[in-house]
Amino acid sequence: MKRSILSVLFFLFVAIAAFGQNRTVTGTVTSQGDNLPIPGVSVKIIGAAGGAVTSSDGKFTISAPAGATALQFSFIGYVTQTKAISGSGTINAVLASDSKGLSEVVVVGYGTQVRKDITGSVGSVKGAAIKNLASPSFDKQLAGQVTGVQASNTSGILGQPARIRIRGTNSISSSGDPLYVVDGVPYISGDQGAVTQYNPLGDINPNDIESYDVLKDGAATAIYGSRAANGVILITTKRGKSGKAKMTYDSWFALATPSKRYDLLNADQFIEISNEKFGYTYPDSVVAYPSINANGSAVNTDWQDVVLRNGFQQNHAFSISGATDQTNYYVSLGFANLTGTTVNNDQRKYNFRTKLEQKAFNNRVTFGINTAVTYSKNNGLNDGAGSGALSGNLSAAIRSLPNVSVKNADGSYNLNADQTTLGAGSNVKTIDDNYPNIGYVLANNIYRSQALNLTGNAFVKVNILEGLNAMSQIGINYINAEDYMYWNPVHGDGRGSNGIVDQYYQPLFRYNWQNTLDYSKTFGEHKIDVVGGLEFQKTRQRFIEAQGTNLSSPYFAENGNIISSTLSNQFYGGNAYESAYASVFGRVSYSLMDKYLLSASVRRDKISDLPIGNQNVTLPGASIGWRLSKEDFFANSSALKFINDLKIRGGYAKVGNVEIGRLPGVGVFSPVQYGDVSGINFTRLGNPSLSFETSKKINIGFDVTMLDNRITFSADYFKNNVDNLILDVPTPSSYGVPSNKYSANVGSMNNKGLEFSISSTNMKTDNFSWNTNLNMTFVKNKITTLANNNADLIDTYNITRVGESIGAFYGYKSAGVNSANGNPMFYKADGSIVQASVDTYEWYRYNASNPADISQAGEALTSTDKTVLGQSNPTWFGGLNNTFTYKSFDLGLMLTFGGGNKIYNVTRQEALNSTGFVNNGVEILERWTAPGQVTTVPKLSYSDDALVLQTGNLNSRFLEDGKFLRAQNISLGYTISPRFLNKLQINNLRVYAQVQNAFVITGYSGLDPELATGYSTAAGANRAPGVDYNTNPVPRTYTLGINLGF
Amino acid sequence: MNIISKNKSGRNKIVALSVLGLLLFTASCKKFTEIKPLDGLVEEIAFDTKSNIELVMNGVYQQAAIGKYNGEGGRGYPFGGASIIQAEMRGEDMVNLQQFYQITYQATQSTSSANNVNHYENLYFLINQANIFIAGVKTAVEKGVLTDAEEKSYEGEARFLRALAHHELVLNFAKPYADGQGNKPGVPYRTTAIRSTTDFDEASKVGRGLVSEDYTKILEDLDFAEANLSATSTNYSRATKGAAIALKSRVHLHMGDYSAVIADGAKLGTDASGPTFTSPVGNYKLTDSPDGPFVNYRSNSESMFSIANSAASNGDVNGALASMLLPSDLNGRSLVSTSPNLYNASFWVTGDLRKSLLQVKGSNDGVYYNNKYRDAITKADWAPIIRYAEVLLNVAEAEARSGSAAHAFVLLNAVRNRSVPVASRFTSAPADLVLAILNERRVEFAGEGRRWPDLHRLALDATYGQGGIPAKLNAGQVTGDVFNETTILTPARAAIAYTDYRFLWPFPLSEVNSNPLIKASQNPGY
């Protein structure tokens, strides 16, 4: 320390000696708007050498040599300003914040770049845009923020990750999720819970985030090489700013409500419909009767009240940060407690982050450490999404009989005599399929995931020569997750086993070591930036599981940990998996006269999940930019004067996907048990020639700023050619190949599209401002090659077929209901119409001239009658954000929208219209009852779902349009005057109120047009999106909050 | 200056150290990414030691017992219970009460409906595991890991399972042998291991062939098994010589080759004069009480081959026999009841022990349920595949149809008299002895999945067949008070003729979509 002080003094002495003859200029730099001093502003002398940096109070002193004409003030996030040196010796500058972001620094992977020099496609979101939103994780709030990014909340369950697709779905069998990188360290994402959803992205405190940068095109992502196919989201946490210590406290309180419920039959309607269902099949039999409450009224239960609720949520975040010339620190604490809109779903999180950077050895060496620890607890439930699970909350609530009560008069739950199903009340029949009393199940069963998520990195950076730095950084991500599940022995799923307890311990550890050398230098008109490095990463995933059945007493399970000797059948299990990644990479960026920009990168990656011998890939990328507006003909043209800046850019890169599953090319015999003995059997057919899944990405675009920087407009055309897909190649099932598939590099597809974004300052006066930001993306997916001579990949409701988009909807086309007899009708492949009779269970041809005629036997529907009926991914989407300020008030209105897709409403097909003895939606009231009646709902019958509704197949009757407009967020804020606050030692105080998801305009009849059962990394998410089956509604949230800074 | 140079050297040291560290790390990490699976044996070493081979053998049986359901956890496919429940649900002697088995019960199956698709897929999974095992043990002989005799014994077990699986396929996806003496399209009979992509070429040439060809190959496999398997092993969770012969008697019965059935039976002691029978191979004999093979499912004298389940490994709550077939008050799911039309049938006499010991009345609904599998909580009941009682009745039918009524009557009584009260026993052979034997099969094997194979085998039998899928009761017709040993209800669900396309299950989409040969020869109507 002493030495470094001495050396600083030495330099100062030399400097003063050299410039002793000059004038001294002093001044203060403040920020426009709040008039607060800005520390750290670089003050450069124009016309001569030399410069200075403002101190913590925004002041500077500079010695200007004789030739000096002006001073240039520049600081990140502010518009650079030049002021002539006048005679006075005092020059103050007021810097305007640079909302257009040309000088904004963008994180681009292994470094940063100034926005204006970027030749790739990078979108950025400020942390401030998200931190005030009531949300369990930031990914759920990315919708409409960045062009090209489609972010859908596919369920209201708190721990479920959002489905993020950057420029379309870019894989068929491998992951389609982007790579998340936090402060340079790849972050573990996806649902990491074993029994209930747990999204580690929710462990990142949004208050700690400075910015989210989304790398979209090949050129921008190329530096992430084989991990880049689905795009990269870089998250940068806050640092201290030089000046005195700054404290912030941010807090919000919210009320979350289910945004929509189903319109179900009430008790009277249910009784009518049920008796009609039975009456056709068993004439004269009556099964449903009103049940009577103790007070004499008829029972009328809306079972959605049992599974959905309003939830109170709160979030508190505190931070303290600061910086000196040598030290930079940021410390934060966070607490969140969220009650979900689904009963039993809640989340509690505690986190802290400590960040410290210290310069040493004459500022040549910088050490840094950044640690974040989050403990999160997710309470969940069997949400039954994607199935008619008996104890699934919504599937049970929809089906539960409305004419029976939840509880008996004595307060006990209403169960049938042997406690196996929901009690029948006055009905002569109990509910079909043994659906339980979901109230009992929710009150007794436990689903819990709790995790300690430790992330952090430590680095040392050495400045070797001017502009040349070496850095070594080690990052870790350790998730110590523990899951607990308990099924009560009396009623519900645990009954058959007399109680089940299941506990998991699943630590997940990853380290990532990066060593980089970077060199950046300006030689006159040449600016060069080079970075090269090595990266090593290893991930180890393990779990052990203890499970038991036949529980001695519920007492031992309710406390949340497995207890020895309480379970007469005890099992244990476990598994382990390791993966490694090694890489060498380099990037060169070159800029000539600020006009001609060039960037090129290459990366050689090696991953352990590919067969030995095929683990390597080399991935190049290059891009160019041309700042037209700097050319003389442009700059001198008066006609083009309204344009402040225009840049054309284009790039190409080859990138890869490493999320290909565990060793898909290696043939394996895995452990199994037969009866009492252990064994192994063949579980995966290997393919030693399996190699990297790669895609080639092309991007062409331009950025223009005009009308005094009031309007910025960007447009991009992109094309991703995914041409070396690792496909799960289907094998004929009679081959008996495990899972009927193997992995091979066959198949190709592309995503083509256009992106536009415009941001505009519509109006700006002293008191009033209005800004608009619109972004819109059009994307088209097309499958171009598949395995087995382009054989279709068929899922229950979707098809992946050459010439179509991935996972297009595929099924039977409904021809409505025969008005003569109420039979459901469908189109055959030849265009003829057949009808299914619920009286005879036979198929007949439809005779349009005599609809009542059922004399002609028809051929049943077969798989050849299925056709492609629509696209499952949106083809257009975006966001529109308007912000207004008036004096101290600010108002924000953010809309998101999307469309071009269809949604398959399985809930409607299997539950709301079920022919079983279960409740239905009100749609069934439209059923056919008399000849001549024109309706879309067939004649009722009992237990004929497979015939009438064609369950297990897509029936176009339940395929709906997916376009929507959502009021994502409406907020109103008030900033309290600094004059008043200064007395309280408060720098700023803002209070706000907002409504998230205030309304959705859509033709979709389900709970929300973005709900889907196949989300994110879940199996089938790429091939079977847009399928909504018993998915819990997303919330509408009302929030009150404050932002406080000391 | 001194200070600066000192700093410089410090800096250089740091740089040098980091570069050195990096180089060392890089050098030591040449194999950094060469990671073998921690949770499996790479295929190259699976047959390298005797103990591994034994593990793989167990793994083949596991595939027979658990399987996968829609690619996820198993539900007892194909033989852990699924073959049994499916075969009952295709017949009329049990009634589907909930929607769980509705598609199978009502024959509304399609190329993508789960039960038929999973059954097909898991049968071929099993066949390929068996073929991979056979190929593996053959190479193990070449490498000197196994002796020739050891190899033949292992191969015999695998070929027994291969034959069993193909026969199950023929029963569901092809016409019975009786239709044109097997000259109708069969199912692909696979005998080659498909373990790498290079095996596909040969496999792609195997088409459906004929039913008769399937039967020929089934018998070849069973002959091999009979010749090479242990005659003394009492571990009937593994294939034995006795099991192979017993299965042959079943297969020969399906072919209508009665003399062969009688010859098979003779090897198992059915040619003795009675009234009780004991097999010289394996010492099989009927247990004293009809519930013996079920109460003591792990160890009894009658079971000849069963698929083992255990608390740790079973078809789970969505597939285990007890969960599926027991009433809810016994921790079952009340999904499937006994048909009152079987329970009340005149041939199932009052006082039959199989009513009191192997049927149980659900306390919730008063309906009778099958009580052969009782372990709903741990789901460890073994799935019976063949037992000595079936051999006796197979031979009885063959003898009766071949004109040896007297011996047929002795064999029938050996099974029947164990259960019926003395007063109800036959004193002389009934007028229609074949019918009596067939009725006895319905009672004796209730809940063991023998009903569909008999309906399939006899579909074209003008005297004893049903001519297709018989008429069935609907769930709504089954109430407790119907089980009165008198009422015969008129089934609400109409019969489906043998000629109707629904008599056969379709080859699933997962087959036709990637196999042009089968696509071209799909069962008509699908």
PDB file of C-alpha atoms in Angstrom, chain A residues 3 6 10 281-282 361-362 364-365 390 416-418 420 432-434 462-464 495-498 511 513 515 534 536-538 549-550 569 571 575-582 606-608 612 615 663 666-682 685-686 730-740 742 788 791-792 794 841-842 859-860 862-863 866 914 916 943-946 953, chain B residues 3-4 6-7 11 14-15 21-22 25-26 30 32-43 46-47 52 55-56 58-63 65 98-100 102-103 106 108 111-112 120-121 124-125 128-129 132 188 190 194-197 200 203-204 237 298 306-313 328-329 331 333-335 364 376-379 474-477 493 501-502 508-511 513-515 525-526:
ATOM      1  CA  ARG A   3       4.550   1.589  -2.189  1.00  0.00           C
ATOM      2  CA  LEU A   6       4.584   6.465  -3.242  1.00  0.00           C
ATOM      3  CA  PHE A  10       5.929  10.073  -7.972  1.00  0.00           C
ATOM      4  CA  THR A 281     -77.489 -44.618 -22.262  1.00  0.00           C
ATOM      5  CA  TYR A 282     -79.676 -46.023 -19.484  1.00  0.00           C
ATOM      6  CA  PHE A 361       0.214  -2.842  -7.361  1.00  0.00           C
ATOM      7  CA  ASN A 362       0.062   0.551  -8.891  1.00  0.00           C
ATOM      8  CA  ARG A 364      -1.889  -2.752 -12.421  1.00  0.00           C
ATOM      9  CA  VAL A 365      -3.686  -5.582 -10.710  1.00  0.00           C
ATOM     10  CA  LEU A 390     -56.769 -37.337 -10.218  1.00  0.00           C
ATOM     11  CA  ASN A 416     -67.391 -41.347   0.298  1.00  0.00           C
ATOM     12  CA  ALA A 417     -67.820 -44.135   2.842  1.00  0.00           C
ATOM     13  CA  ASP A 418     -64.471 -45.850   2.326  1.00  0.00           C
ATOM     14  CA  THR A 420     -61.560 -43.298  -1.642  1.00  0.00           C
ATOM     15  CA  ASP A 432     -66.211 -41.091 -12.189  1.00  0.00           C
ATOM     16  CA  ASP A 433     -62.613 -42.254 -12.169  1.00  0.00           C
ATOM     17  CA  ASN A 434     -62.349 -41.898  -8.383  1.00  0.00           C
ATOM     18  CA  VAL A 462      -3.340  -7.845 -14.598  1.00  0.00           C
ATOM     19  CA  ASN A 463      -2.542  -4.905 -16.754  1.00  0.00           C
ATOM     20  CA  ILE A 464       0.596  -6.096 -18.534  1.00  0.00           C
ATOM     21  CA  ARG A 495     -54.249 -43.988  -0.341  1.00  0.00           C
ATOM     22  CA  GLY A 496     -53.299 -46.942  -2.538  1.00  0.00           C
ATOM     23  CA  SER A 497     -49.928 -47.156  -0.805  1.00  0.00           C
ATOM     24  CA  ASN A 498     -51.171 -46.171   2.639  1.00  0.00           C
ATOM     25  CA  TYR A 511     -17.268 -24.517 -11.895  1.00  0.00           C
ATOM     26  CA  TRP A 513     -12.615 -21.190 -15.239  1.00  0.00           C
ATOM     27  CA  ASN A 515      -8.507 -17.127 -18.722  1.00  0.00           C
ATOM     28  CA  LEU A 534      -9.437 -20.495 -22.612  1.00  0.00           C
ATOM     29  CA  PHE A 536     -13.034 -24.901 -18.789  1.00  0.00           C
ATOM     30  CA  GLN A 537     -16.245 -25.966 -17.188  1.00  0.00           C
ATOM     31  CA  LYS A 538     -17.377 -29.003 -15.298  1.00  0.00           C
ATOM     32  CA  THR A 549     -44.758 -46.361   1.716  1.00  0.00           C
ATOM     33  CA  ASN A 550     -47.166 -47.652   4.330  1.00  0.00           C
ATOM     34  CA  ASN A 569     -41.604 -50.323   2.860  1.00  0.00           C
ATOM     35  CA  PHE A 571     -36.635 -47.645  -0.856  1.00  0.00           C
ATOM     36  CA  ASN A 575     -27.997 -41.087  -9.754  1.00  0.00           C
ATOM     37  CA  ALA A 576     -25.014 -39.040 -10.865  1.00  0.00           C
ATOM     38  CA  TYR A 577     -23.970 -37.300 -14.013  1.00  0.00           C
ATOM     39  CA  GLU A 578     -20.965 -35.288 -15.023  1.00  0.00           C
ATOM     40  CA  SER A 579     -20.301 -33.128 -17.988  1.00  0.00           C
ATOM     41  CA  ALA A 580     -17.285 -31.125 -19.020  1.00  0.00           C
ATOM     42  CA  TYR A 581     -16.591 -28.416 -21.466  1.00  0.00           C
ATOM     43  CA  ALA A 582     -13.296 -27.033 -22.717  1.00  0.00           C
ATOM     44  CA  LYS A 606     -15.021 -29.654 -26.808  1.00  0.00           C
ATOM     45  CA  ILE A 607     -17.854 -31.242 -24.841  1.00  0.00           C
ATOM     46  CA  SER A 608     -18.105 -34.492 -22.973  1.00  0.00           C
ATOM     47  CA  ILE A 612     -14.981 -39.531 -27.713  1.00  0.00           C
ATOM     48  CA  GLN A 615     -16.140 -33.936 -29.195  1.00  0.00           C
ATOM     49  CA  LEU A 663     -24.269 -38.794 -23.790  1.00  0.00           C
ATOM     50  CA  VAL A 666     -23.121 -43.662 -26.326  1.00  0.00           C
ATOM     51  CA  GLY A 667     -24.718 -47.106 -26.190  1.00  0.00           C
ATOM     52  CA  VAL A 668     -25.432 -47.980 -22.582  1.00  0.00           C
ATOM     53  CA  PHE A 669     -26.737 -50.755 -20.369  1.00  0.00           C
ATOM     54  CA  SER A 670     -28.442 -49.165 -17.382  1.00  0.00           C
ATOM     55  CA  PRO A 671     -29.299 -50.608 -13.962  1.00  0.00           C
ATOM     56  CA  VAL A 672     -32.745 -52.081 -13.483  1.00  0.00           C
ATOM     57  CA  GLN A 673     -34.330 -54.411 -10.985  1.00  0.00           C
ATOM     58  CA  TYR A 674     -36.266 -57.561 -11.755  1.00  0.00           C
ATOM     59  CA  GLY A 675     -38.274 -58.708  -8.766  1.00  0.00           C
ATOM     60  CA  ASP A 676     -35.711 -58.976  -5.987  1.00  0.00           C
ATOM     61  CA  VAL A 677     -32.606 -59.047  -8.154  1.00  0.00           C
ATOM     62  CA  SER A 678     -30.551 -56.362  -9.813  1.00  0.00           C
ATOM     63  CA  GLY A 679     -29.866 -56.314 -13.498  1.00  0.00           C
ATOM     64  CA  ILE A 680     -28.923 -54.107 -16.386  1.00  0.00           C
ATOM     65  CA  ASN A 681     -30.532 -53.698 -19.734  1.00  0.00           C
ATOM     66  CA  PHE A 682     -29.899 -51.964 -22.990  1.00  0.00           C
ATOM     67  CA  LEU A 685     -28.624 -47.249 -28.949  1.00  0.00           C
ATOM     68  CA  GLY A 686     -25.334 -45.477 -29.531  1.00  0.00           C
ATOM     69  CA  PRO A 730     -37.521 -42.566 -34.727  1.00  0.00           C
ATOM     70  CA  THR A 731     -36.991 -46.253 -35.359  1.00  0.00           C
ATOM     71  CA  PRO A 732     -39.849 -48.600 -36.235  1.00  0.00           C
ATOM     72  CA  SER A 733     -41.199 -49.787 -32.916  1.00  0.00           C
ATOM     73  CA  SER A 734     -40.818 -53.420 -33.941  1.00  0.00           C
ATOM     74  CA  TYR A 735     -37.042 -52.913 -33.936  1.00  0.00           C
ATOM     75  CA  GLY A 736     -37.343 -52.708 -30.173  1.00  0.00           C
ATOM     76  CA  VAL A 737     -34.679 -50.003 -29.990  1.00  0.00           C
ATOM     77  CA  PRO A 738     -34.954 -48.478 -26.495  1.00  0.00           C
ATOM     78  CA  SER A 739     -37.409 -45.556 -26.586  1.00  0.00           C
ATOM     79  CA  ASN A 740     -37.766 -46.213 -30.357  1.00  0.00           C
ATOM     80  CA  TYR A 742     -31.458 -42.908 -31.504  1.00  0.00           C
ATOM     81  CA  ASN A 788     -35.917 -41.624 -42.545  1.00  0.00           C
ATOM     82  CA  ALA A 791     -40.678 -39.103 -42.278  1.00  0.00           C
ATOM     83  CA  ASP A 792     -42.995 -37.053 -40.091  1.00  0.00           C
ATOM     84  CA  ILE A 794     -45.840 -37.176 -34.872  1.00  0.00           C
ATOM     85  CA  TYR A 841     -71.185 -46.773 -31.560  1.00  0.00           C
ATOM     86  CA  GLU A 842     -70.892 -47.176 -35.288  1.00  0.00           C
ATOM     87  CA  GLU A 859     -65.334 -45.831 -42.349  1.00  0.00           C
ATOM     88  CA  ALA A 860     -64.101 -44.807 -38.915  1.00  0.00           C
ATOM     89  CA  THR A 862     -58.029 -43.352 -39.165  1.00  0.00           C
ATOM     90  CA  SER A 863     -54.645 -41.734 -38.805  1.00  0.00           C
ATOM     91  CA  LYS A 866     -55.411 -36.255 -39.953  1.00  0.00           C
ATOM     92  CA  SER A 914     -66.294 -34.773 -20.757  1.00  0.00           C
ATOM     93  CA  GLY A 916     -68.278 -38.902 -17.776  1.00  0.00           C
ATOM     94  CA  SER A 943     -68.673 -42.219 -21.010  1.00  0.00           C
ATOM     95  CA  ASP A 944     -67.989 -41.876 -24.723  1.00  0.00           C
ATOM     96  CA  ASP A 945     -65.144 -39.357 -24.803  1.00  0.00           C
ATOM     97  CA  ALA A 946     -63.044 -41.398 -27.185  1.00  0.00           C
ATOM     98  CA  ASN A 953     -56.361 -36.898 -30.898  1.00  0.00           C
TER      99      ASN A 953
ATOM    100  CA  ILE B   3      10.178   0.673  -6.655  1.00  0.00           C
ATOM    101  CA  ILE B   4       8.803   0.431 -10.143  1.00  0.00           C
ATOM    102  CA  LYS B   6      10.205  -4.225  -8.084  1.00  0.00           C
ATOM    103  CA  ASN B   7       6.600  -3.888  -8.996  1.00  0.00           C
ATOM    104  CA  ARG B  11       3.736  -8.351 -11.969  1.00  0.00           C
ATOM    105  CA  ILE B  14       1.984 -13.087 -11.416  1.00  0.00           C
ATOM    106  CA  VAL B  15       1.811 -13.331 -15.167  1.00  0.00           C
ATOM    107  CA  GLY B  21      -0.746 -22.702 -14.108  1.00  0.00           C
ATOM    108  CA  LEU B  22      -2.785 -22.520 -17.226  1.00  0.00           C
ATOM    109  CA  PHE B  25      -3.975 -27.336 -16.282  1.00  0.00           C
ATOM    110  CA  THR B  26      -4.348 -27.574 -20.027  1.00  0.00           C
ATOM    111  CA  LYS B  30      -6.292 -33.574 -22.316  1.00  0.00           C
ATOM    112  CA  PHE B  32     -10.925 -33.392 -19.417  1.00  0.00           C
ATOM    113  CA  THR B  33     -13.994 -34.028 -21.532  1.00  0.00           C
ATOM    114  CA  GLU B  34     -13.654 -37.800 -21.779  1.00  0.00           C
ATOM    115  CA  ILE B  35     -16.302 -38.744 -19.254  1.00  0.00           C
ATOM    116  CA  LYS B  36     -17.956 -42.136 -19.154  1.00  0.00           C
ATOM    117  CA  PRO B  37     -21.522 -42.482 -17.918  1.00  0.00           C
ATOM    118  CA  LEU B  38     -21.674 -42.840 -14.158  1.00  0.00           C
ATOM    119  CA  ASP B  39     -25.053 -44.553 -14.237  1.00  0.00           C
ATOM    120  CA  GLY B  40     -24.596 -47.234 -16.840  1.00  0.00           C
ATOM    121  CA  LEU B  41     -22.208 -49.730 -18.367  1.00  0.00           C
ATOM    122  CA  VAL B  42     -21.021 -48.756 -21.827  1.00  0.00           C
ATOM    123  CA  GLU B  43     -22.139 -51.451 -24.200  1.00  0.00           C
ATOM    124  CA  ALA B  46     -21.683 -55.577 -20.874  1.00  0.00           C
ATOM    125  CA  PHE B  47     -20.839 -59.193 -21.750  1.00  0.00           C
ATOM    126  CA  ASN B  52     -22.323 -58.904 -15.960  1.00  0.00           C
ATOM    127  CA  LEU B  55     -27.126 -58.901 -14.761  1.00  0.00           C
ATOM    128  CA  VAL B  56     -28.078 -58.527 -18.401  1.00  0.00           C
ATOM    129  CA  ASN B  58     -32.085 -60.143 -15.241  1.00  0.00           C
ATOM    130  CA  GLY B  59     -32.436 -57.023 -17.313  1.00  0.00           C
ATOM    131  CA  VAL B  60     -34.196 -58.936 -20.081  1.00  0.00           C
ATOM    132  CA  TYR B  61     -36.707 -60.224 -17.528  1.00  0.00           C
ATOM    133  CA  GLN B  62     -37.094 -56.707 -16.183  1.00  0.00           C
ATOM    134  CA  GLN B  63     -38.142 -55.544 -19.628  1.00  0.00           C
ATOM    135  CA  ALA B  65     -41.993 -57.103 -16.143  1.00  0.00           C
ATOM    136  CA  GLN B  98     -64.178 -46.336 -14.986  1.00  0.00           C
ATOM    137  CA  GLN B  99     -62.766 -44.620 -18.031  1.00  0.00           C
ATOM    138  CA  PHE B 100     -59.319 -46.082 -17.356  1.00  0.00           C
ATOM    139  CA  GLN B 102     -62.501 -47.737 -21.758  1.00  0.00           C
ATOM    140  CA  ILE B 103     -60.735 -47.751 -25.107  1.00  0.00           C
ATOM    141  CA  GLN B 106     -65.017 -50.756 -26.013  1.00  0.00           C
ATOM    142  CA  THR B 108     -62.244 -47.940 -29.845  1.00  0.00           C
ATOM    143  CA  THR B 111     -52.983 -46.345 -34.058  1.00  0.00           C
ATOM    144  CA  SER B 112     -52.138 -43.968 -31.233  1.00  0.00           C
ATOM    145  CA  TYR B 120     -46.897 -53.520 -28.964  1.00  0.00           C
ATOM    146  CA  GLU B 121     -43.848 -51.394 -28.262  1.00  0.00           C
ATOM    147  CA  TYR B 124     -40.707 -55.611 -29.204  1.00  0.00           C
ATOM    148  CA  PHE B 125     -38.517 -53.942 -26.586  1.00  0.00           C
ATOM    149  CA  ASN B 128     -34.834 -56.924 -28.878  1.00  0.00           C
ATOM    150  CA  GLN B 129     -33.441 -57.211 -25.342  1.00  0.00           C
ATOM    151  CA  ILE B 132     -29.198 -58.542 -27.898  1.00  0.00           C
ATOM    152  CA  PRO B 188     -42.626 -59.455 -37.810  1.00  0.00           C
ATOM    153  CA  ARG B 190     -37.415 -60.708 -35.062  1.00  0.00           C
ATOM    154  CA  ILE B 194     -30.634 -54.427 -33.155  1.00  0.00           C
ATOM    155  CA  ARG B 195     -27.921 -52.746 -31.195  1.00  0.00           C
ATOM    156  CA  SER B 196     -26.441 -50.260 -33.587  1.00  0.00           C
ATOM    157  CA  THR B 197     -27.484 -48.414 -36.705  1.00  0.00           C
ATOM    158  CA  PHE B 200     -31.073 -51.618 -39.284  1.00  0.00           C
ATOM    159  CA  ALA B 203     -34.059 -55.573 -39.763  1.00  0.00           C
ATOM    160  CA  SER B 204     -35.753 -53.454 -42.392  1.00  0.00           C
ATOM    161  CA  SER B 237     -39.563 -66.414 -12.138  1.00  0.00           C
ATOM    162  CA  ARG B 298     -43.447 -66.514  -4.715  1.00  0.00           C
ATOM    163  CA  SER B 306     -44.558 -66.072 -13.426  1.00  0.00           C
ATOM    164  CA  ILE B 307     -43.125 -62.616 -13.890  1.00  0.00           C
ATOM    165  CA  ALA B 308     -41.657 -61.474 -10.593  1.00  0.00           C
ATOM    166  CA  ASN B 309     -42.593 -58.149  -9.102  1.00  0.00           C
ATOM    167  CA  SER B 310     -41.441 -56.712  -5.825  1.00  0.00           C
ATOM    168  CA  ALA B 311     -42.086 -53.734  -3.626  1.00  0.00           C
ATOM    169  CA  ALA B 312     -39.185 -51.967  -5.307  1.00  0.00           C
ATOM    170  CA  SER B 313     -39.990 -52.960  -8.857  1.00  0.00           C
ATOM    171  CA  SER B 328     -61.033 -49.276  -3.261  1.00  0.00           C
ATOM    172  CA  ASP B 329     -61.668 -50.474   0.272  1.00  0.00           C
ATOM    173  CA  ASN B 331     -56.549 -50.087  -1.477  1.00  0.00           C
ATOM    174  CA  ARG B 333     -58.878 -48.511  -7.481  1.00  0.00           C
ATOM    175  CA  SER B 334     -62.220 -50.195  -8.275  1.00  0.00           C
ATOM    176  CA  LEU B 335     -61.400 -49.979 -11.960  1.00  0.00           C
ATOM    177  CA  ASN B 364     -68.310 -49.531  -1.024  1.00  0.00           C
ATOM    178  CA  ALA B 376     -52.159 -53.261  -3.323  1.00  0.00           C
ATOM    179  CA  ILE B 377     -49.977 -51.382  -0.889  1.00  0.00           C
ATOM    180  CA  THR B 378     -46.625 -52.798  -1.937  1.00  0.00           C
ATOM    181  CA  LYS B 379     -47.771 -54.074  -5.367  1.00  0.00           C
ATOM    182  CA  ASN B 474     -71.671 -51.328 -19.543  1.00  0.00           C
ATOM    183  CA  ALA B 475     -70.391 -50.012 -16.236  1.00  0.00           C
ATOM    184  CA  GLY B 476     -73.803 -48.594 -15.397  1.00  0.00           C
ATOM    185  CA  GLN B 477     -75.313 -52.086 -15.456  1.00  0.00           C
ATOM    186  CA  ARG B 493     -72.589 -53.007 -25.547  1.00  0.00           C
ATOM    187  CA  TYR B 501     -61.684 -54.354 -38.283  1.00  0.00           C
ATOM    188  CA  ARG B 502     -61.826 -53.776 -34.513  1.00  0.00           C
ATOM    189  CA  PRO B 508     -49.117 -48.367 -34.060  1.00  0.00           C
ATOM    190  CA  LEU B 509     -48.142 -45.123 -35.684  1.00  0.00           C
ATOM    191  CA  SER B 510     -44.669 -45.547 -34.215  1.00  0.00           C
ATOM    192  CA  GLU B 511     -44.329 -48.569 -36.498  1.00  0.00           C
ATOM    193  CA  ASN B 513     -44.652 -44.121 -39.739  1.00  0.00           C
ATOM    194  CA  SER B 514     -41.090 -45.342 -40.111  1.00  0.00           C
ATOM    195  CA  ASN B 515     -41.503 -48.816 -41.577  1.00  0.00           C
ATOM    196  CA  GLY B 525     -59.673 -50.290 -41.260  1.00  0.00           C
ATOM    197  CA  TYR B 526     -56.969 -48.326 -39.423  1.00  0.00           C
TER     198      TYR B 526
END
